[in-house]
Amino acid sequence: YGMDIRERDHWGYWNPFSGLYPAPANYFNKRKYNSIDGGNRHAYPDGSDMGMLQSITYPTGRKTELIWEPNTFSKLGLTAQRASISDNSFFETLEGYQDTIAHQTILRGKRTGQILETSCNIWISQSIQFDFSQYYPKGIISEENSDPSFNTCITGWTSNDTIYGPAHLPYVEITFPDNTRQFIRINKYSFNKPISIRATQRGMYKFKLKNPAMEWSGYRPDLCGLFYDIFEGPDCSDCGRININYYTLRSSIAKDTYPTGGCRIKIIKHYSGNDTIIKLYNYSQEGRDPNSPSSGVLTYIPRYGSITAKSYQPISLRPNDCYPFYEAQTPVITLTSHPIPTTLNGGSHIEYSKITENIIKNGHMDPLDPQRADCHETIYEYITSADSDCADIDETEYREYVRADMLKLTSQRYKRGLLKRKTEYTDEKTITDYLYDIPDKWDTPLITGSLFTVGDYVDMHFLNHNCAEYGSVLAYKDYGIVKYRVIPYNKRIEEIRTSGEIKANYQKYTYADRLYSSNNMANAPISYSTIDSQGDTVTLYYTYTRKNKIHTCVTTKQGRIVDAYRNEYNTKSQLTARYIAKLTPNRLPLASSYGLGKWQFITENQNPALYQLTNILTESYQYDRDRLVQVTDETSGVSTVYLWGYNGTHPIAEIRNATFANVTQCIGGDYMVNQLYNSYTPNIDVVNALRSTLINSQVTTMTFKLSVGVTSITDARGIRTSYEYGPFGDLKNIRDLNDRLLQTIQIHYIGEYL
C-alpha cells in the first residue's frame, strides 16, 4: 500500500496530489490547483483498515481476531440533504463515492490502426472523460502562438476561432441516446487536458472522430511534411489516440451504496483451544439480503476550506463574441480541508441505522442458513441524523459562489446513536422498542469557536482566450470564524416495550421535570411501571436524597400500596437505617392518599403521611473508617459484625450474633482492628480465636489473593473450603478441609474449531 496514514485528512481522504506523490497535510500552506489530480478527495476503500487492531493473543493462549471493512452509506443526514451548493462545502455529487469499475474505449486518428467510431452503454449518471493528451506528438505542439513550431501545421490552430476557413480541426462527435449531438474540438484549449461531458441519459452513447488528420495543411511545407511523418511514423505509436473513460457499478448494490472514509468491524472471532465463537456484523438495511443498500448515513457533507472560481462565456453568436458552449471550461474547484468546524460540530461523519449481529456456531460462516444462524441473531436499529429533528442545525447565511466566513452551527448529536429497536431471534422472536425523553434548552447563545481558512490557493489559470472573462484569476486567502450553539439537555429513557411470540413486557418511566433541568437528579425517575405475571400494572414511586440515593420507594397495584420502604443516610451518604411499612393484605392503603409521584425530594414536614407509613425500623448500620462494620436486624435484635483487611479492600470475618464493640474488645482493641485493616497479609489466627471467646457467635473467616479472588472460606463450623486459580486468575479447583477435590472448573466456548 505504501502510503503514510498521516497523509489522509479527517474524513479518510487523501490530500491533493502535487507531482507524483500525495502532499502531506498542511492546512495553511499555499497550493496550486492541479486539474488532473488535485481535486480527488474520494474515499479510498483500499487500506481503510490501516492502523486498526487486527488480533489479541492472551497469555492463556486464547486469541481474538478482528476483521474490518470500509464504511458505506446510502443516505444523507438531513443537514447534508439541505446543503446548498452556495455552502461551497462540497462540489461533487455522490457519483464520486460510488463503488465502480473503470472502463475505457478509444478512438484513433492515425491511418495505421485507425478507429473512427466507438460506443458504450451508460446506465447511471456520470461524467465521460475524453483525454486528448496523446493525440498530437508530445513536445512539438504548444498552446502558445510561437514560432518556429509545428502549430501552423494545423489549420486553424493559431486562430482564436475553432473553425478556420473551409477546413475543420479534428473533433469528436458524441451522439446521445436521444440522438442529440455534442462536439468537442481538439484544439489548443483541449489537446493537453481531459475534457468531460455529463451523461445523464441511460443507453448507448456513440463517439465518432471527424477530420482525424487528413485535413492538415500549413504555411510551412518544409516543417509540416516532417510533422506529418512524425504523426504517422512508428516512433509515435500513440499519436492520434483518444482515451474515453467511463465506469460501471461494481455490483447492483452500488447504485444505492457509496463507500466513504474509515472502516467498521465486520467479524470478531474468539478462539479457545479447539473451540471458536464468531460474531458477524452486517450493516445493510436488510441484513440477509446481499443486494440491500447500506444502512449508513453520511451525517455531514465534507466541509473544505476553499472557494470556487467560476468562468463562463456568452452564448450569443454575434461576430465579435466568444464561441459558445464547446469552448467553455467547466467550473474549477480546489479542495483543501480544514478540519476544525466539522470536528467540533459533533461526532463521526458516518452513522448506521441498522446493525445485524449473528453468532455463528459449529464453524459455519453462512448467516443465510436459518438452521445455523437464526437462533443467534440480533438486529439493532439506531436513531441517526436522517431521522426528523435529530440532524444538526446550520444557521450560516450563505451567499452564492462565496465561501461563508461566519459559520453558525448547532450540534444535535445527543439525540443520535440511541437504540430504538432490538429484534432477537432465540427460542422465540422478540421485538423491544425504546422511547426516549430528551428535553433540551434551545435559548442558548452562540459562542465563538475557532478560526479556519476560507481560501488558500495562489492562482487558478483559466482559458487564454480573447474574451475578458478569461485569464488568471487572483484568489485570496482569508479566515473565517466558527460559532457554535452548545445545547444543554437531559437524556433519559421513557418507555421500553417488548413483544414476543411467547412473552411480552412493558416498562415506563416518569421524571420530575418535563422541561430541561440543570438539576443533577434530572435523569432520576420518580416512577417506574411494568406488568406483573398476572397482567396487572405495578408502579414503583421513588424519592431521593440530594446525593442521588433512593430515599423512599412505594409500590402500588390497582390503586393500592402493596409495599413501601424508606432509607436514611449519614452525611457521607452511607445507609444508616431502613424502615418499612407494616401492611395488612385486606386493608391496603390507597395510593392517592400519599402524594406519590409529586416530589423528587421530601422531608418529614413535607409528607408526614409517607413517614408515618414507613415507620417500622428493620435494620440499622454502623461504620468505622467508612467501612460497614455492623448490621443490626432490629426485628430480632441480632447483629452481624464485619472485620476488614487488605487495606480495607476485603472483609476477612463475618461474626453473627455479636456487636462491634464486643469483637473489638475480644481481639485486642482498636489497635488490632487497625492492624488487620491495614495489613495485606492479615493474621487470620487472631480472628479465628474469636470462635473460642465468643462462644454464642458464629464466626466465618475469609482469605483473599488480591486482584484474583477468595482463596479460602472457613464457616462457623470450622470447615474450610479452599479455592485454587490458574496462572492467569481463572478458578480451577475447589477443595475441602482434607484437600480432597470437590469441583474442577473447565471453560469452553460454543462451537467447533475451524
mmCIF file of N, CA and C in Angstrom, residues 32-111:
data_model
loop_
_atom_site.group_PDB
_atom_site.id
_atom_site.type_symbol
_atom_site.label_atom_id
_atom_site.label_comp_id
_atom_site.label_asym_id
_atom_site.label_seq_id
_atom_site.Cartn_x
_atom_site.Cartn_y
_atom_site.Cartn_z
ATOM 1 N N LYS A 32 -1.380 25.238 -5.404
ATOM 2 C CA LYS A 32 -1.929 25.500 -6.721
ATOM 3 C C LYS A 32 -2.880 24.371 -7.103
ATOM 4 N N TYR A 33 -3.850 24.733 -7.893
ATOM 5 C CA TYR A 33 -4.828 23.740 -8.339
ATOM 6 C C TYR A 33 -4.227 22.875 -9.437
ATOM 7 N N ASN A 34 -4.415 21.590 -9.330
ATOM 8 C CA ASN A 34 -3.962 20.650 -10.342
ATOM 9 C C ASN A 34 -5.203 20.025 -10.959
ATOM 10 N N SER A 35 -5.447 20.298 -12.215
ATOM 11 C CA SER A 35 -6.714 19.890 -12.825
ATOM 12 C C SER A 35 -6.860 18.382 -12.929
ATOM 13 N N ILE A 36 -5.745 17.640 -12.885
ATOM 14 C CA ILE A 36 -5.828 16.191 -13.066
ATOM 15 C C ILE A 36 -5.960 15.476 -11.730
ATOM 16 N N ASP A 37 -5.054 15.770 -10.803
ATOM 17 C CA ASP A 37 -5.012 15.010 -9.558
ATOM 18 C C ASP A 37 -5.488 15.798 -8.347
ATOM 19 N N GLY A 38 -5.460 17.111 -8.438
ATOM 20 C CA GLY A 38 -5.608 17.910 -7.232
ATOM 21 C C GLY A 38 -6.959 17.863 -6.581
ATOM 22 N N GLY A 39 -8.024 17.517 -7.325
ATOM 23 C CA GLY A 39 -9.343 17.574 -6.729
ATOM 24 C C GLY A 39 -9.845 16.274 -6.152
ATOM 25 N N ASN A 40 -9.041 15.233 -6.169
ATOM 26 C CA ASN A 40 -9.535 13.914 -5.772
ATOM 27 C C ASN A 40 -9.487 13.739 -4.267
ATOM 28 N N ARG A 41 -10.652 13.791 -3.646
ATOM 29 C CA ARG A 41 -10.717 13.508 -2.216
ATOM 30 C C ARG A 41 -11.756 12.431 -1.954
ATOM 31 N N HIS A 42 -11.964 11.566 -2.903
ATOM 32 C CA HIS A 42 -12.933 10.491 -2.712
ATOM 33 C C HIS A 42 -12.402 9.476 -1.712
ATOM 34 N N ALA A 43 -13.331 8.730 -1.132
ATOM 35 C CA ALA A 43 -12.936 7.706 -0.173
ATOM 36 C C ALA A 43 -12.062 6.663 -0.857
ATOM 37 N N TYR A 44 -11.149 6.115 -0.094
ATOM 38 C CA TYR A 44 -10.209 5.141 -0.626
ATOM 39 C C TYR A 44 -10.389 3.852 0.152
ATOM 40 N N PRO A 45 -11.264 2.929 -0.306
ATOM 41 C CA PRO A 45 -11.536 1.714 0.476
ATOM 42 C C PRO A 45 -10.300 0.874 0.748
ATOM 43 N N ASP A 46 -9.387 0.788 -0.233
ATOM 44 C CA ASP A 46 -8.172 0.010 -0.020
ATOM 45 C C ASP A 46 -7.343 0.675 1.067
ATOM 46 N N GLY A 47 -7.017 -0.097 2.079
ATOM 47 C CA GLY A 47 -6.225 0.463 3.169
ATOM 48 C C GLY A 47 -7.038 1.185 4.214
ATOM 49 N N SER A 48 -8.372 1.075 4.157
ATOM 50 C CA SER A 48 -9.198 1.773 5.145
ATOM 51 C C SER A 48 -8.997 1.226 6.548
ATOM 52 N N ASP A 49 -8.469 -0.005 6.663
ATOM 53 C CA ASP A 49 -8.244 -0.593 7.981
ATOM 54 C C ASP A 49 -6.812 -0.394 8.459
ATOM 55 N N MET A 50 -6.083 0.499 7.811
ATOM 56 C CA MET A 50 -4.722 0.768 8.267
ATOM 57 C C MET A 50 -4.739 1.276 9.705
ATOM 58 N N GLY A 51 -3.880 0.720 10.532
ATOM 59 C CA GLY A 51 -3.789 1.159 11.915
ATOM 60 C C GLY A 51 -4.839 0.569 12.826
ATOM 61 N N MET A 52 -5.722 -0.295 12.318
ATOM 62 C CA MET A 52 -6.760 -0.889 13.147
ATOM 63 C C MET A 52 -6.238 -2.169 13.800
ATOM 64 N N LEU A 53 -6.709 -2.419 15.010
ATOM 65 C CA LEU A 53 -6.317 -3.621 15.748
ATOM 66 C C LEU A 53 -6.764 -4.865 14.988
ATOM 67 N N GLN A 54 -5.849 -5.792 14.753
ATOM 68 C CA GLN A 54 -6.140 -6.995 13.983
ATOM 69 C C GLN A 54 -6.345 -8.232 14.860
ATOM 70 N N SER A 55 -5.614 -8.342 15.959
ATOM 71 C CA SER A 55 -5.761 -9.535 16.801
ATOM 72 C C SER A 55 -5.244 -9.252 18.197
ATOM 73 N N ILE A 56 -5.743 -10.035 19.146
ATOM 74 C CA ILE A 56 -5.280 -10.007 20.533
ATOM 75 C C ILE A 56 -4.977 -11.442 20.929
ATOM 76 N N THR A 57 -3.774 -11.691 21.387
ATOM 77 C CA THR A 57 -3.401 -13.011 21.889
ATOM 78 C C THR A 57 -3.196 -12.907 23.392
ATOM 79 N N TYR A 58 -3.924 -13.715 24.155
ATOM 80 C CA TYR A 58 -3.901 -13.636 25.606
ATOM 81 C C TYR A 58 -2.849 -14.590 26.168
ATOM 82 N N PRO A 59 -2.371 -14.316 27.381
ATOM 83 C CA PRO A 59 -1.375 -15.218 27.982
ATOM 84 C C PRO A 59 -1.867 -16.653 28.131
ATOM 85 N N THR A 60 -3.188 -16.826 28.207
ATOM 86 C CA THR A 60 -3.737 -18.179 28.344
ATOM 87 C C THR A 60 -3.691 -18.963 27.042
ATOM 88 N N GLY A 61 -3.321 -18.314 25.958
ATOM 89 C CA GLY A 61 -3.337 -18.960 24.658
ATOM 90 C C GLY A 61 -4.585 -18.658 23.864
ATOM 91 N N ARG A 62 -5.569 -18.040 24.490
ATOM 92 C CA ARG A 62 -6.763 -17.651 23.759
ATOM 93 C C ARG A 62 -6.415 -16.519 22.787
ATOM 94 N N LYS A 63 -7.245 -16.389 21.774
ATOM 95 C CA LYS A 63 -6.961 -15.390 20.755
ATOM 96 C C LYS A 63 -8.257 -14.793 20.233
ATOM 97 N N THR A 64 -8.222 -13.505 19.952
ATOM 98 C CA THR A 64 -9.340 -12.808 19.327
ATOM 99 C C THR A 64 -8.845 -12.148 18.051
ATOM 100 N N GLU A 65 -9.552 -12.385 16.967
ATOM 101 C CA GLU A 65 -9.225 -11.754 15.693
ATOM 102 C C GLU A 65 -10.338 -10.786 15.320
ATOM 103 N N LEU A 66 -9.945 -9.644 14.741
ATOM 104 C CA LEU A 66 -10.902 -8.636 14.320
ATOM 105 C C LEU A 66 -10.701 -8.363 12.836
ATOM 106 N N ILE A 67 -11.777 -8.437 12.083
ATOM 107 C CA ILE A 67 -11.742 -8.200 10.644
ATOM 108 C C ILE A 67 -12.605 -6.977 10.354
ATOM 109 N N TRP A 68 -12.043 -6.041 9.584
ATOM 110 C CA TRP A 68 -12.695 -4.760 9.316
ATOM 111 C C TRP A 68 -13.085 -4.669 7.847
ATOM 112 N N GLU A 69 -13.981 -3.742 7.554
ATOM 113 C CA GLU A 69 -14.362 -3.460 6.175
ATOM 114 C C GLU A 69 -14.643 -1.964 6.050
ATOM 115 N N PRO A 70 -14.571 -1.403 4.830
ATOM 116 C CA PRO A 70 -14.772 0.044 4.667
ATOM 117 C C PRO A 70 -16.192 0.465 5.038
ATOM 118 N N ASN A 71 -16.312 1.683 5.552
ATOM 119 C CA ASN A 71 -17.624 2.261 5.802
ATOM 120 C C ASN A 71 -18.358 2.495 4.487
ATOM 121 N N THR A 72 -19.674 2.427 4.541
ATOM 122 C CA THR A 72 -20.517 2.742 3.388
ATOM 123 C C THR A 72 -21.728 3.528 3.868
ATOM 124 N N PHE A 73 -22.406 4.193 2.928
ATOM 125 C CA PHE A 73 -23.658 4.864 3.281
ATOM 126 C C PHE A 73 -24.570 4.860 2.066
ATOM 127 N N SER A 74 -25.858 4.993 2.313
ATOM 128 C CA SER A 74 -26.829 5.104 1.228
ATOM 129 C C SER A 74 -27.736 6.313 1.415
ATOM 130 N N LYS A 75 -27.655 6.947 2.578
ATOM 131 C CA LYS A 75 -28.490 8.110 2.848
ATOM 132 C C LYS A 75 -27.629 9.263 3.335
ATOM 133 N N LEU A 76 -28.163 10.464 3.126
ATOM 134 C CA LEU A 76 -27.552 11.660 3.682
ATOM 135 C C LEU A 76 -28.351 12.094 4.901
ATOM 136 N N GLY A 77 -27.655 12.593 5.921
ATOM 137 C CA GLY A 77 -28.346 13.198 7.041
ATOM 138 C C GLY A 77 -29.143 14.406 6.578
ATOM 139 N N LEU A 78 -30.113 14.819 7.378
ATOM 140 C CA LEU A 78 -30.981 15.920 6.957
ATOM 141 C C LEU A 78 -30.190 17.193 6.713
ATOM 142 N N THR A 79 -29.149 17.435 7.508
ATOM 143 C CA THR A 79 -28.318 18.614 7.284
ATOM 144 C C THR A 79 -27.633 18.532 5.936
ATOM 145 N N ALA A 80 -27.117 17.356 5.611
ATOM 146 C CA ALA A 80 -26.447 17.182 4.323
ATOM 147 C C ALA A 80 -27.440 17.297 3.173
ATOM 148 N N GLN A 81 -28.667 16.815 3.361
ATOM 149 C CA GLN A 81 -29.672 16.907 2.305
ATOM 150 C C GLN A 81 -30.023 18.356 1.996
ATOM 151 N N ARG A 82 -29.974 19.187 3.020
ATOM 152 C CA ARG A 82 -30.375 20.582 2.844
ATOM 153 C C ARG A 82 -29.224 21.472 2.400
ATOM 154 N N ALA A 83 -28.023 20.892 2.315
ATOM 155 C CA ALA A 83 -26.859 21.703 1.965
ATOM 156 C C ALA A 83 -27.019 22.258 0.561
ATOM 157 N N SER A 84 -26.800 23.557 0.429
ATOM 158 C CA SER A 84 -26.867 24.211 -0.872
ATOM 159 C C SER A 84 -25.479 24.281 -1.468
ATOM 160 N N ILE A 85 -25.421 24.345 -2.795
ATOM 161 C CA ILE A 85 -24.107 24.490 -3.418
ATOM 162 C C ILE A 85 -23.461 25.798 -3.002
ATOM 163 N N SER A 86 -24.269 26.777 -2.580
ATOM 164 C CA SER A 86 -23.700 28.036 -2.122
ATOM 165 C C SER A 86 -22.947 27.875 -0.817
ATOM 166 N N ASP A 87 -23.137 26.729 -0.161
ATOM 167 C CA ASP A 87 -22.351 26.426 1.031
ATOM 168 C C ASP A 87 -20.874 26.325 0.672
ATOM 169 N N ASN A 88 -20.599 25.947 -0.576
ATOM 170 C CA ASN A 88 -19.218 25.757 -1.033
ATOM 171 C C ASN A 88 -18.469 24.750 -0.185
ATOM 172 N N SER A 89 -19.188 23.854 0.450
ATOM 173 C CA SER A 89 -18.510 22.865 1.281
ATOM 174 C C SER A 89 -18.286 21.562 0.534
ATOM 175 N N PHE A 90 -18.993 21.391 -0.567
ATOM 176 C CA PHE A 90 -18.899 20.106 -1.265
ATOM 177 C C PHE A 90 -19.298 20.342 -2.711
ATOM 178 N N PHE A 91 -18.373 20.118 -3.636
ATOM 179 C CA PHE A 91 -18.649 20.441 -5.029
ATOM 180 C C PHE A 91 -18.715 19.195 -5.895
ATOM 181 N N GLU A 92 -18.971 18.075 -5.277
ATOM 182 C CA GLU A 92 -19.064 16.836 -6.014
ATOM 183 C C GLU A 92 -20.437 16.220 -5.784
ATOM 184 N N THR A 93 -20.848 15.390 -6.710
ATOM 185 C CA THR A 93 -22.073 14.635 -6.498
ATOM 186 C C THR A 93 -21.722 13.317 -5.830
ATOM 187 N N LEU A 94 -22.745 12.564 -5.463
ATOM 188 C CA LEU A 94 -22.498 11.261 -4.859
ATOM 189 C C LEU A 94 -21.843 10.294 -5.836
ATOM 190 N N GLU A 95 -21.818 10.674 -7.095
ATOM 191 C CA GLU A 95 -21.135 9.849 -8.092
ATOM 192 C C GLU A 95 -19.717 9.521 -7.650
ATOM 193 N N GLY A 96 -19.068 10.486 -7.016
ATOM 194 C CA GLY A 96 -17.681 10.288 -6.610
ATOM 195 C C GLY A 96 -17.509 9.229 -5.547
ATOM 196 N N TYR A 97 -18.581 8.856 -4.864
ATOM 197 C CA TYR A 97 -18.489 7.876 -3.794
ATOM 198 C C TYR A 97 -18.794 6.452 -4.252
ATOM 199 N N GLN A 98 -19.343 6.312 -5.441
ATOM 200 C CA GLN A 98 -19.851 5.001 -5.824
ATOM 201 C C GLN A 98 -18.728 3.985 -6.020
ATOM 202 N N ASP A 99 -19.062 2.753 -5.724
ATOM 203 C CA ASP A 99 -18.119 1.651 -5.895
ATOM 204 C C ASP A 99 -18.186 1.220 -7.356
ATOM 205 N N THR A 100 -17.191 1.612 -8.126
ATOM 206 C CA THR A 100 -17.273 1.476 -9.571
ATOM 207 C C THR A 100 -16.105 0.683 -10.141
ATOM 208 N N ILE A 101 -16.279 0.282 -11.386
ATOM 209 C CA ILE A 101 -15.212 -0.342 -12.168
ATOM 210 C C ILE A 101 -14.945 0.564 -13.361
ATOM 211 N N ALA A 102 -13.700 0.964 -13.531
ATOM 212 C CA ALA A 102 -13.340 1.870 -14.616
ATOM 213 C C ALA A 102 -13.289 1.121 -15.943
ATOM 214 N N HIS A 103 -13.758 1.785 -16.993
ATOM 215 C CA HIS A 103 -13.704 1.233 -18.344
ATOM 216 C C HIS A 103 -13.122 2.284 -19.280
ATOM 217 N N GLN A 104 -12.597 1.812 -20.390
ATOM 218 C CA GLN A 104 -12.012 2.722 -21.366
ATOM 219 C C GLN A 104 -12.269 2.193 -22.770
ATOM 220 N N THR A 105 -12.643 3.080 -23.637
ATOM 221 C CA THR A 105 -12.694 2.775 -25.061
ATOM 222 C C THR A 105 -11.874 3.837 -25.769
ATOM 223 N N ILE A 106 -11.485 3.585 -27.009
ATOM 224 C CA ILE A 106 -10.568 4.520 -27.663
ATOM 225 C C ILE A 106 -11.049 4.856 -29.065
ATOM 226 N N LEU A 107 -10.637 6.047 -29.506
ATOM 227 C CA LEU A 107 -10.665 6.442 -30.908
ATOM 228 C C LEU A 107 -9.218 6.625 -31.340
ATOM 229 N N ARG A 108 -8.965 6.437 -32.623
ATOM 230 C CA ARG A 108 -7.584 6.546 -33.106
ATOM 231 C C ARG A 108 -7.608 7.186 -34.487
ATOM 232 N N GLY A 109 -6.939 8.335 -34.598
ATOM 233 C CA GLY A 109 -6.936 9.079 -35.853
ATOM 234 C C GLY A 109 -5.786 8.754 -36.766
ATOM 235 N N LYS A 110 -4.834 8.008 -36.315
ATOM 236 C CA LYS A 110 -3.685 7.632 -37.142
ATOM 237 C C LYS A 110 -4.143 6.653 -38.228
ATOM 238 N N ARG A 111 -3.582 6.795 -39.428
ATOM 239 C CA ARG A 111 -4.032 5.947 -40.537
ATOM 240 C C ARG A 111 -3.820 4.472 -40.230
#
